[in-house]
Amino acid sequence: QVQLVESGGGLVQAGGSLRLSCAASRSLFSFNIMGWYRQAPKKQRELVAITSGTSTNYADSVKGRFTISRDNAKNTMYLQMNTLKPEDTAVYYCNARIIGIGGKNYWGQGTQVTVSS
């Protein structure tokens, strides 16, 4: 069973920065796609950023402010969040997917990010 454990969330003022971490219980090479999603109160979960290892994509709302990266040696994925805005307030979830027959989709437990104005 794969475990994804997020950390790094917290309370920050608008304009500040946070770095989220997602530690996986096995090699990141096991997954075809990894990403970060977020869910604000009373809203649907939305994509923030995804990476296949060779390419990355970001939601328009975070382009130029957030950066997704991975440290394969540490089995850890990161989300560097700069110039945070109150509308970035949400629970952030780590996701890892194995694509194909018997594919799997794994989620972390989430970490709260709160940006005060």
Coordinates of C-alpha atoms in Angstrom, one line a residue:
Q1 CA 0.0 0.0 0.0
V2 CA 1.4 3.4 -1.0
Q3 CA 1.4 6.2 1.5
L4 CA 1.7 9.9 0.7
V5 CA 2.4 12.2 3.6
E6 CA 2.1 16.0 3.1
S7 CA 3.7 18.6 5.4
G8 CA 4.6 22.2 5.3
G9 CA 1.2 23.9 5.5
G10 CA 0.4 26.7 7.9
L11 CA -0.7 30.2 8.3
V12 CA 1.0 32.9 6.3
Q13 CA 0.3 36.6 5.4
A14 CA -0.5 37.6 1.9
G15 CA 2.7 38.0 -0.1
G16 CA 4.5 35.3 1.9
S17 CA 5.8 31.9 0.9
L18 CA 5.4 28.3 2.0
R19 CA 6.9 25.0 0.7
L20 CA 4.8 21.9 0.8
S21 CA 6.3 18.5 0.9
C22 CA 4.9 15.1 -0.1
A23 CA 6.9 12.1 1.1
A24 CA 6.0 8.8 -0.7
S25 CA 6.5 5.4 0.8
R26 CA 8.2 4.2 -2.4
S27 CA 10.2 5.4 -5.3
L28 CA 8.7 8.3 -7.3
F29 CA 9.7 6.4 -10.4
S30 CA 6.8 4.1 -9.5
F31 CA 4.3 6.8 -10.6
N32 CA 3.6 8.1 -14.1
I33 CA 2.1 11.4 -12.9
M34 CA 2.3 13.2 -9.6
G35 CA 0.6 16.5 -8.6
W36 CA -0.9 18.8 -6.2
Y37 CA -4.6 19.6 -5.8
R38 CA -6.4 21.9 -3.5
Q39 CA -9.9 22.2 -2.1
A40 CA -11.3 25.4 -0.6
P41 CA -14.4 25.4 1.7
K42 CA -17.5 24.8 -0.3
K43 CA -15.6 24.3 -3.5
Q44 CA -14.6 21.4 -5.6
R45 CA -11.1 20.0 -5.5
E46 CA -9.0 21.6 -8.3
L47 CA -5.7 20.9 -9.9
V48 CA -2.8 23.1 -8.9
A49 CA 0.2 21.5 -10.6
I50 CA 1.2 18.2 -12.1
T51 CA 4.4 16.7 -13.3
S52 CA 5.3 13.6 -15.3
G53 CA 8.9 14.0 -14.5
T54 CA 9.7 15.4 -17.9
S55 CA 6.9 18.0 -18.1
T56 CA 4.9 20.2 -15.8
N57 CA 1.6 22.0 -16.0
Y58 CA 0.1 24.6 -13.7
A59 CA -3.3 26.0 -13.1
D60 CA -3.6 29.5 -14.6
S61 CA -4.2 31.0 -11.1
V62 CA -0.8 29.9 -9.8
K63 CA 1.4 30.2 -12.9
G64 CA 4.5 32.3 -12.1
R65 CA 4.0 31.9 -8.4
F66 CA 4.1 28.2 -7.6
T67 CA 6.7 25.6 -8.6
I68 CA 6.4 21.9 -8.5
S69 CA 9.5 19.8 -8.1
R70 CA 10.7 16.4 -7.0
D71 CA 13.7 14.9 -5.3
N72 CA 13.8 11.3 -6.5
A73 CA 16.6 10.4 -4.0
K74 CA 14.3 11.4 -1.1
N75 CA 11.1 10.0 -2.6
T76 CA 9.6 13.5 -2.1
M77 CA 7.7 16.0 -4.2
Y78 CA 7.5 19.7 -3.3
L79 CA 5.3 22.7 -4.1
Q80 CA 7.0 26.0 -3.6
M81 CA 4.4 28.7 -3.2
N82 CA 5.4 32.3 -3.5
T83 CA 3.4 35.6 -3.4
L84 CA 0.6 33.8 -1.7
K85 CA -2.9 35.3 -1.9
P86 CA -5.9 34.9 0.4
E87 CA -7.6 33.0 -2.4
D88 CA -4.9 30.3 -2.2
T89 CA -6.4 29.3 1.2
A90 CA -7.3 25.6 0.9
V91 CA -6.4 22.1 1.9
Y92 CA -3.7 21.0 -0.4
Y93 CA -3.5 17.3 -1.4
C94 CA -0.7 15.3 -2.9
N95 CA -1.6 12.9 -5.7
A96 CA 0.3 10.1 -7.4
R97 CA -1.0 8.0 -10.3
I98 CA -0.1 4.8 -12.1
I99 CA -1.6 4.8 -15.5
G100 CA -2.6 1.7 -17.5
I101 CA -4.3 -1.6 -16.8
G102 CA -4.5 -2.0 -13.1
G103 CA -3.7 1.6 -12.7
K104 CA -3.9 3.2 -9.2
N105 CA -4.6 6.7 -7.9
Y106 CA -3.2 7.6 -4.5
W107 CA -4.0 10.6 -2.3
G108 CA -2.4 12.1 0.8
Q109 CA -4.3 13.2 3.8
G110 CA -4.0 16.9 3.0
T111 CA -2.3 19.9 4.6
Q112 CA -4.1 23.2 5.4
V113 CA -2.7 26.4 3.9
T114 CA -4.3 29.6 5.2
V115 CA -3.3 33.0 3.8
S116 CA -4.4 36.1 5.7
S117 CA -5.0 39.4 4.1

